[in-house]
Backbone as XML, in Angstrom:
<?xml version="1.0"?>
<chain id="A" units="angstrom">
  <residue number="1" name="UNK">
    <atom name="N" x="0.614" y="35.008" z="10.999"/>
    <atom name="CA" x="0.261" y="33.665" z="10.610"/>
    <atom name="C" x="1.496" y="32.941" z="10.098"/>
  </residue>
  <residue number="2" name="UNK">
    <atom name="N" x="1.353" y="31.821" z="10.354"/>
    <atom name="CA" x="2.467" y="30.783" z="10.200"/>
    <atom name="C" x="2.535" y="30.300" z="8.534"/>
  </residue>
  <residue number="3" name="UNK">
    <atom name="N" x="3.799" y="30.384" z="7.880"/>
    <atom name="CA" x="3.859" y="30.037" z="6.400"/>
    <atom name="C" x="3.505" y="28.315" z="6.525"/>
  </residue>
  <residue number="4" name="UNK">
    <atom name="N" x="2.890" y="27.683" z="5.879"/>
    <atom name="CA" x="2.750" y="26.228" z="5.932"/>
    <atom name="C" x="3.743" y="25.949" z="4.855"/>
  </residue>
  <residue number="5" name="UNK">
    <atom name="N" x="4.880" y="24.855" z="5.826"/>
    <atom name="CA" x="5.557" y="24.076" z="4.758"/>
    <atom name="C" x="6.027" y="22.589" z="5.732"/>
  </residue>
  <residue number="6" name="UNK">
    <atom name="N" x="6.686" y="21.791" z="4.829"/>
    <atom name="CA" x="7.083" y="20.653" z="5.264"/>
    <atom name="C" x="8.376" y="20.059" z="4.758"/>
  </residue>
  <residue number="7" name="UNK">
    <atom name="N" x="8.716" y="19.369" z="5.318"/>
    <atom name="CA" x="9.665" y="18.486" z="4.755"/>
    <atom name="C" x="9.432" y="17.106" z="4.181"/>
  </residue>
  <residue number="8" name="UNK">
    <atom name="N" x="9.684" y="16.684" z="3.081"/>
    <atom name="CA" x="9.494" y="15.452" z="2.177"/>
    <atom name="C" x="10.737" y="14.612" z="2.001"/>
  </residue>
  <residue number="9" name="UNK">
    <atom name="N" x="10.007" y="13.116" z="2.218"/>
    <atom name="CA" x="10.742" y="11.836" z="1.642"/>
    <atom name="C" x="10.431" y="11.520" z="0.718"/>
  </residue>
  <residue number="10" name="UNK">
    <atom name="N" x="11.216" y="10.403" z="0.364"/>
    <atom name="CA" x="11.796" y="10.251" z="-1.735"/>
    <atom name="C" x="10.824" y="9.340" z="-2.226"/>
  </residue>
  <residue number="11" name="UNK">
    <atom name="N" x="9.937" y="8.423" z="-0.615"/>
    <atom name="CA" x="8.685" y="7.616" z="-1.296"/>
    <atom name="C" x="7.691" y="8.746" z="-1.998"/>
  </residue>
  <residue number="12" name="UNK">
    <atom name="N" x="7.645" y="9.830" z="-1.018"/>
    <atom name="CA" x="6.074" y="10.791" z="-1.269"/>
    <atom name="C" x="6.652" y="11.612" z="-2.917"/>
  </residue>
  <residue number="13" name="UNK">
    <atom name="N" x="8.023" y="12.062" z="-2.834"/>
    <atom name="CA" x="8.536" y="12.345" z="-4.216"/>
    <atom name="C" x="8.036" y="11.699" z="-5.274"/>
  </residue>
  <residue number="14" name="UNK">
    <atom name="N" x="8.418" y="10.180" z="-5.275"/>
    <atom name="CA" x="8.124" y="9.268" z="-6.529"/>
    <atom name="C" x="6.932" y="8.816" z="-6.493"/>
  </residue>
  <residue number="15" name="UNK">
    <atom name="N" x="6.303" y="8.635" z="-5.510"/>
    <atom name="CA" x="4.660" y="8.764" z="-5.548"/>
    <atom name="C" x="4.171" y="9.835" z="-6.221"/>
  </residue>
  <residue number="16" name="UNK">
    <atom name="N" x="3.760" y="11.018" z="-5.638"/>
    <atom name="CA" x="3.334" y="11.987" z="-6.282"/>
    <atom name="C" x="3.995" y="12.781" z="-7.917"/>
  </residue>
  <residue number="17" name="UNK">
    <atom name="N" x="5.331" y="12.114" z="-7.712"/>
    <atom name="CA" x="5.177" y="12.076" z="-9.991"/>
    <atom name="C" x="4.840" y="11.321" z="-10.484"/>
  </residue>
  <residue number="18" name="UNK">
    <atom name="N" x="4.612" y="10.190" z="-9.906"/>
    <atom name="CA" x="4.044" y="9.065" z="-10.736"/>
    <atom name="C" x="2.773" y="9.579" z="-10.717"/>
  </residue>
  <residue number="19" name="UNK">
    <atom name="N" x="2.248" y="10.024" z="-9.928"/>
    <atom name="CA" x="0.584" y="10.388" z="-9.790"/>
    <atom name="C" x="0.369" y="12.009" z="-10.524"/>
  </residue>
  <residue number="20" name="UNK">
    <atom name="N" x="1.684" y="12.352" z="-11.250"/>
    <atom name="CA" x="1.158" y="14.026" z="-12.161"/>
    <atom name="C" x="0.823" y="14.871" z="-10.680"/>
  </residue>
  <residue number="21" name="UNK">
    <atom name="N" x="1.252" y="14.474" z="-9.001"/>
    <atom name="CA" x="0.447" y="15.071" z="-8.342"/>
    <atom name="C" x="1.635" y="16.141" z="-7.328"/>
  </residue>
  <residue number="22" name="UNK">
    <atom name="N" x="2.438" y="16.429" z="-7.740"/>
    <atom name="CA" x="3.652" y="17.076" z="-7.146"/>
    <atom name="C" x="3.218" y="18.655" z="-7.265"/>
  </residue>
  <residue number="23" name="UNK">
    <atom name="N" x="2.946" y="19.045" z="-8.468"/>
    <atom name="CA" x="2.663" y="20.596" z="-8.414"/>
    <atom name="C" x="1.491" y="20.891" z="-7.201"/>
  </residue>
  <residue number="24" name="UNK">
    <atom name="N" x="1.105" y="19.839" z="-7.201"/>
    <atom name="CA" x="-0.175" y="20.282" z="-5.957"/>
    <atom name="C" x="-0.023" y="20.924" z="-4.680"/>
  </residue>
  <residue number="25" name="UNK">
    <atom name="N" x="1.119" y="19.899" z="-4.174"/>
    <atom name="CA" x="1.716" y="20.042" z="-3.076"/>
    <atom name="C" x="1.695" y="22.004" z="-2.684"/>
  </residue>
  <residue number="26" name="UNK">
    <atom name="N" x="2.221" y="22.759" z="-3.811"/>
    <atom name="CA" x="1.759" y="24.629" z="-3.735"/>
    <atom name="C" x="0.847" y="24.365" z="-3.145"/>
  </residue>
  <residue number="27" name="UNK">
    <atom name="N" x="-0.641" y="24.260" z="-3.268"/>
    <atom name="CA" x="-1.807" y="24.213" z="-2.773"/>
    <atom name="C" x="-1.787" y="24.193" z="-1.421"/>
  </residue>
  <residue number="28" name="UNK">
    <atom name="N" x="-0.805" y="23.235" z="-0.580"/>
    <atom name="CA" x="-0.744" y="23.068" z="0.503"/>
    <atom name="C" x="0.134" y="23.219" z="1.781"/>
  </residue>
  <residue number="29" name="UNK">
    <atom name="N" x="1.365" y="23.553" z="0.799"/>
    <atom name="CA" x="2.452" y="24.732" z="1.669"/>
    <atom name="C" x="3.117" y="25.576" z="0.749"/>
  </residue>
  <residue number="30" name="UNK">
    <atom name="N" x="3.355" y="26.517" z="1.339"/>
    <atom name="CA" x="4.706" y="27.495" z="0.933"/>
    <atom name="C" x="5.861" y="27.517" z="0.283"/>
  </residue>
  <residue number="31" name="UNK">
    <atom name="N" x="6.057" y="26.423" z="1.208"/>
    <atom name="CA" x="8.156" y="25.463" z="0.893"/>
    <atom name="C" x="7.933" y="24.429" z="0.982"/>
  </residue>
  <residue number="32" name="UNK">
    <atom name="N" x="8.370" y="23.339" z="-0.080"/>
    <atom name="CA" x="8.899" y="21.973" z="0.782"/>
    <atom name="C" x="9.765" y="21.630" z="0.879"/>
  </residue>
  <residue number="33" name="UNK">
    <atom name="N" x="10.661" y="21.306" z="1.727"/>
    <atom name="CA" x="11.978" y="21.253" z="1.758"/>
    <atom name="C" x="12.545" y="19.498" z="1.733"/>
  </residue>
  <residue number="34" name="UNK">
    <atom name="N" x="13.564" y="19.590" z="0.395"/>
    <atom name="CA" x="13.688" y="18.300" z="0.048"/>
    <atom name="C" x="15.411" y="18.088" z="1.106"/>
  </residue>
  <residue number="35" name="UNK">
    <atom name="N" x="15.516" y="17.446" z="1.755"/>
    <atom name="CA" x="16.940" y="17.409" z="2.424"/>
    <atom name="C" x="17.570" y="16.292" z="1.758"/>
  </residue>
  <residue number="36" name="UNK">
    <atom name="N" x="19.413" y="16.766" z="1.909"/>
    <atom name="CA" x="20.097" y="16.383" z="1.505"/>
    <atom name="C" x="19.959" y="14.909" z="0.617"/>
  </residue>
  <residue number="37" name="UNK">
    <atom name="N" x="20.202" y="13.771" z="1.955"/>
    <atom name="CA" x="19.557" y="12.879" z="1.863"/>
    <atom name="C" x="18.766" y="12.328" z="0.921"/>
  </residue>
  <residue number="38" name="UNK">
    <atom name="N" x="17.296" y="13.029" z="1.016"/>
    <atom name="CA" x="16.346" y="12.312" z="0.023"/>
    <atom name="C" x="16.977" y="12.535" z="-1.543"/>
  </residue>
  <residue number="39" name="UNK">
    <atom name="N" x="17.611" y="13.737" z="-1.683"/>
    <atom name="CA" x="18.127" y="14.214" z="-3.160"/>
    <atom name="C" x="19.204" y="13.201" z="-3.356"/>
  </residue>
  <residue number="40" name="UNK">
    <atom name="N" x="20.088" y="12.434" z="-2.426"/>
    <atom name="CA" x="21.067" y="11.791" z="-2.615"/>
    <atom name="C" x="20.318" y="10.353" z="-3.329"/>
  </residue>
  <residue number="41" name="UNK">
    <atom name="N" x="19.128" y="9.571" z="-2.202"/>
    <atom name="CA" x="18.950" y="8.638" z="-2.692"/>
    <atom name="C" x="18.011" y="8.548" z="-3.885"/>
  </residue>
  <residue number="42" name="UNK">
    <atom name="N" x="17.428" y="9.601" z="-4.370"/>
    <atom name="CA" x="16.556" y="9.723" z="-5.278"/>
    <atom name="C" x="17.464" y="10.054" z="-7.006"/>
  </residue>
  <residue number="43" name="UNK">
    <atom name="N" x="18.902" y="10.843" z="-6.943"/>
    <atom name="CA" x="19.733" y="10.865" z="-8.067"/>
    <atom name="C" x="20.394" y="9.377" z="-8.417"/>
  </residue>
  <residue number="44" name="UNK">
    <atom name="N" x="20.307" y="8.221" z="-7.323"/>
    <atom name="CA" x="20.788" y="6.762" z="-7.661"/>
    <atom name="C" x="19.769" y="6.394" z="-8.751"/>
  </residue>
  <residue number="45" name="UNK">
    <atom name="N" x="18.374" y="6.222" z="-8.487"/>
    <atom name="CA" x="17.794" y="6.073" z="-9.193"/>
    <atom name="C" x="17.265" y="6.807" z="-10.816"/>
  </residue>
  <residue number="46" name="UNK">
    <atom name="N" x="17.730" y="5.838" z="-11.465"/>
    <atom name="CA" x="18.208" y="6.241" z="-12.965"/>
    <atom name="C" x="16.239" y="6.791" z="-13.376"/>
  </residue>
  <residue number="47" name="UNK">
    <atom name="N" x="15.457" y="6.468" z="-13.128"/>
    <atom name="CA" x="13.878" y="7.057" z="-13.247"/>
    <atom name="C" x="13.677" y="8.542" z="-12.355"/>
  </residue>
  <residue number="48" name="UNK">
    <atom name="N" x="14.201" y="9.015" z="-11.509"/>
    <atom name="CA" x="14.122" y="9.797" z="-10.974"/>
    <atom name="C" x="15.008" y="10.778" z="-10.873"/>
  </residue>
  <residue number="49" name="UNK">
    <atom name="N" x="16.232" y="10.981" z="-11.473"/>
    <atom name="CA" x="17.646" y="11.369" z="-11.469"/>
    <atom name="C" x="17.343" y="12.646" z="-12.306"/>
  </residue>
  <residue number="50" name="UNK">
    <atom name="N" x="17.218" y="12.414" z="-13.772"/>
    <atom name="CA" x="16.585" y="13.669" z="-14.417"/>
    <atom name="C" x="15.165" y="14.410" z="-14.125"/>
  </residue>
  <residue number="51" name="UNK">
    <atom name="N" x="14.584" y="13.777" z="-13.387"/>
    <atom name="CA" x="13.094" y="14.627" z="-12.402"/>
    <atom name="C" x="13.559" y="15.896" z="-11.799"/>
  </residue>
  <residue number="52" name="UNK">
    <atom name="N" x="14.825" y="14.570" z="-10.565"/>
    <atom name="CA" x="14.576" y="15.874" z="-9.676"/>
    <atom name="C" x="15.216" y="17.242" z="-10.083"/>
  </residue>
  <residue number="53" name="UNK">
    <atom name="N" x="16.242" y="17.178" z="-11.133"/>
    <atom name="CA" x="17.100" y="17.996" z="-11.762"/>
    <atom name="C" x="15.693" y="19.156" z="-12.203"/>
  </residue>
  <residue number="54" name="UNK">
    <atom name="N" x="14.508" y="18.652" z="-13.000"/>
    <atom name="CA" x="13.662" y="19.384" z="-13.459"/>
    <atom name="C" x="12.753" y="19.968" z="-11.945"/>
  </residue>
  <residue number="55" name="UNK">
    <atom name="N" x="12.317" y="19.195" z="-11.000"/>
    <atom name="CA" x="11.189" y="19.693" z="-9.959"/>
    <atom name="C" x="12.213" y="20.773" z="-9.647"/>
  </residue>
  <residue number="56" name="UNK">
    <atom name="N" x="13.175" y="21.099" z="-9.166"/>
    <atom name="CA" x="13.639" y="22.439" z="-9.108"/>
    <atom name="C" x="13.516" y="23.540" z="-9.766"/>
  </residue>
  <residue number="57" name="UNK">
    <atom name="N" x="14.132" y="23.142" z="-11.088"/>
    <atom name="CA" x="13.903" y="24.475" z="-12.342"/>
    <atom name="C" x="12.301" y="24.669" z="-11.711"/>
  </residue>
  <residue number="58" name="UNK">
    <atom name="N" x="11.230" y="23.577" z="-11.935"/>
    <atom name="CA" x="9.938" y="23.787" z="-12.232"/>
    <atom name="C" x="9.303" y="24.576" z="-11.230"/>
  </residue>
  <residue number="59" name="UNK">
    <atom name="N" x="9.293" y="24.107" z="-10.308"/>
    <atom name="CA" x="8.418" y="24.187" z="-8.882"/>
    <atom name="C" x="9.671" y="25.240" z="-7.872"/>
  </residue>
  <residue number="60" name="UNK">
    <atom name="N" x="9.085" y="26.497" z="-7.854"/>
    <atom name="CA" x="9.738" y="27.190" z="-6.944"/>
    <atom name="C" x="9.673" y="27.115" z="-5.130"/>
  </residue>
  <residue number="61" name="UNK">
    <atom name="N" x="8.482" y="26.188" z="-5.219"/>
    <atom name="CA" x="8.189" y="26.168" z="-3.787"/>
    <atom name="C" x="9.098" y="24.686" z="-2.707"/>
  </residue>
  <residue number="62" name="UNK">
    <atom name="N" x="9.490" y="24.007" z="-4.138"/>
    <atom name="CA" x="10.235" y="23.015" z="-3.712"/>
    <atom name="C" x="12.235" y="23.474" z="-3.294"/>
  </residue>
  <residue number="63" name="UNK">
    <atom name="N" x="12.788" y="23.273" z="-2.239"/>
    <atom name="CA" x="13.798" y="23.834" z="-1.936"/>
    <atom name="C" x="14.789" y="22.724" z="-1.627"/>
  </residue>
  <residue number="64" name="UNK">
    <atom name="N" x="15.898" y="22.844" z="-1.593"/>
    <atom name="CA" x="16.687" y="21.985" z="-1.002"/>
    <atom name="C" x="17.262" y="22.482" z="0.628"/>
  </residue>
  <residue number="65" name="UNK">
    <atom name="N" x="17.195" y="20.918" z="1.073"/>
    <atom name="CA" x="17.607" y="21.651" z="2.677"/>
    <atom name="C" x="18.908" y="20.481" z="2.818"/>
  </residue>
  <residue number="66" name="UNK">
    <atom name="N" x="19.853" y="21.471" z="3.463"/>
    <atom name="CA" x="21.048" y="20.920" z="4.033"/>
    <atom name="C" x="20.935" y="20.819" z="5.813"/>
  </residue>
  <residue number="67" name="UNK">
    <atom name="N" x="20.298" y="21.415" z="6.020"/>
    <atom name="CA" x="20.575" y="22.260" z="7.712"/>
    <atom name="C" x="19.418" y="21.560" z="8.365"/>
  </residue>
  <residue number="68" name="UNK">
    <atom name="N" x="19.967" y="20.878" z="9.419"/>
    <atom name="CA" x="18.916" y="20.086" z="10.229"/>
    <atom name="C" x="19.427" y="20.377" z="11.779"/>
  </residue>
  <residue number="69" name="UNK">
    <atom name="N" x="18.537" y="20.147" z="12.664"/>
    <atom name="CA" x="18.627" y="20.361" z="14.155"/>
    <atom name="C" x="19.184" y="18.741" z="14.314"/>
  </residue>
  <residue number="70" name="UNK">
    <atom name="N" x="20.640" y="18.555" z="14.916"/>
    <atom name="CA" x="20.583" y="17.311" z="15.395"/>
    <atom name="C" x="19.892" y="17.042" z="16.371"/>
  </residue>
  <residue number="71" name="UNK">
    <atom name="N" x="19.822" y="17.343" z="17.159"/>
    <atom name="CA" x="19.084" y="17.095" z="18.572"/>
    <atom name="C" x="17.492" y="16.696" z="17.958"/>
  </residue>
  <residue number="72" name="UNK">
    <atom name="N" x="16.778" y="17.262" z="17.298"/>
    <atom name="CA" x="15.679" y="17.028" z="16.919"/>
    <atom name="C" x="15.734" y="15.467" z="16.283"/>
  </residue>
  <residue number="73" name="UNK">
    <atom name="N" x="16.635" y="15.290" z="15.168"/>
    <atom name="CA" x="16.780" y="13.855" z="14.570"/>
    <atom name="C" x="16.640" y="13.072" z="15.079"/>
  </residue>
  <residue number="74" name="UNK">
    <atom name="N" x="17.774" y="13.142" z="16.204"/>
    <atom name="CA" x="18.071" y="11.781" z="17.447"/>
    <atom name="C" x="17.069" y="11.751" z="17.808"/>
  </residue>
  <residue number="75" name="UNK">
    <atom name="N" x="16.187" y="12.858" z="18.490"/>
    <atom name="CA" x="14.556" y="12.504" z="19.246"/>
    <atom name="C" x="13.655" y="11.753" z="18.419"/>
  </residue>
  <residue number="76" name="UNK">
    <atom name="N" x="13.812" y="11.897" z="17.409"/>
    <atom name="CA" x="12.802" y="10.957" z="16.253"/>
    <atom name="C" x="13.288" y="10.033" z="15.561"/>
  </residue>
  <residue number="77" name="UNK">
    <atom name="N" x="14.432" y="10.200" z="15.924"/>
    <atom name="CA" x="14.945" y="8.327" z="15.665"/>
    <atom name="C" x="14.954" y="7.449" z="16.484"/>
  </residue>
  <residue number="78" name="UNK">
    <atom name="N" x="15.246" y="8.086" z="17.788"/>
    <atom name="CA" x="15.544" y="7.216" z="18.951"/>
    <atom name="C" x="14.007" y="6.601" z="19.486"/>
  </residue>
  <residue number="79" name="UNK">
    <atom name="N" x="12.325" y="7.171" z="18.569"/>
    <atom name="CA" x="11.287" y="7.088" z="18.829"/>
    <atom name="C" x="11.129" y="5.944" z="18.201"/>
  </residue>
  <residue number="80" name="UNK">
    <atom name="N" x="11.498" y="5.416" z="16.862"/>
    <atom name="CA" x="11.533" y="4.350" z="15.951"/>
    <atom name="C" x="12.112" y="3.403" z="16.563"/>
  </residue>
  <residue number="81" name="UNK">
    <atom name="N" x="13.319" y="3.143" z="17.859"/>
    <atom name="CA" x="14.277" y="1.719" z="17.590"/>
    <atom name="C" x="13.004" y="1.018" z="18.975"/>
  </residue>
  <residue number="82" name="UNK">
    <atom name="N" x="12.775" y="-0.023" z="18.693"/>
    <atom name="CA" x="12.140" y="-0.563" z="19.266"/>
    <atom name="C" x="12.993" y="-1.043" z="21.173"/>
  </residue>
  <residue number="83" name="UNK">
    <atom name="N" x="11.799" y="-0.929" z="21.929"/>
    <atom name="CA" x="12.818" y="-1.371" z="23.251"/>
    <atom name="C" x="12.702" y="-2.669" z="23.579"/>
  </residue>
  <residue number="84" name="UNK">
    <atom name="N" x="13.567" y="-3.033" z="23.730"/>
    <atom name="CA" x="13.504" y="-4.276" z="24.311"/>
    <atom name="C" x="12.877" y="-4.805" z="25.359"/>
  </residue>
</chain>
């Protein structure tokens, strides 16, 4: 059987602490893997900067990810630019 996990953006981050609702996320996968990125734009913000420092210590299921498939990115970006 397949471990359930996902990868998360910095809206669903600051949503779900504002909502006390982040520890939940266990309930519903394994890992979530926070990438580079979201940790970059989420330490600008002076409300969220000392969080994410803590959702680590706290939450073991939350991980940091560096390592991405480019080829995969481009396919799901290149799905977003609208065609002309």
């Amino acid at each position: 059987m397949r471990v359930p996990r996902c990868t998360i953006d910095s809206s669903c981050v600051i949503a779900l602490d504002h909502l006390d609702l982040l520890p939940q996320l266990s309930l519903l996968f394994s890992r979530v893997l926070v990438p580079k990125a979201v940790r970059e734009e989420l330490l600008k913000r002076r409300a969220t900067k000392d969080r994410l420092r803590s959702f680590f210590n706290e939450y073991a299921f939350l991980e940091r990810c560096d390592d991405y498939e480019k080829g995969t990115v481009d396919f799901l970006l290149a799905e977003k630019i609208p065609k002309g």
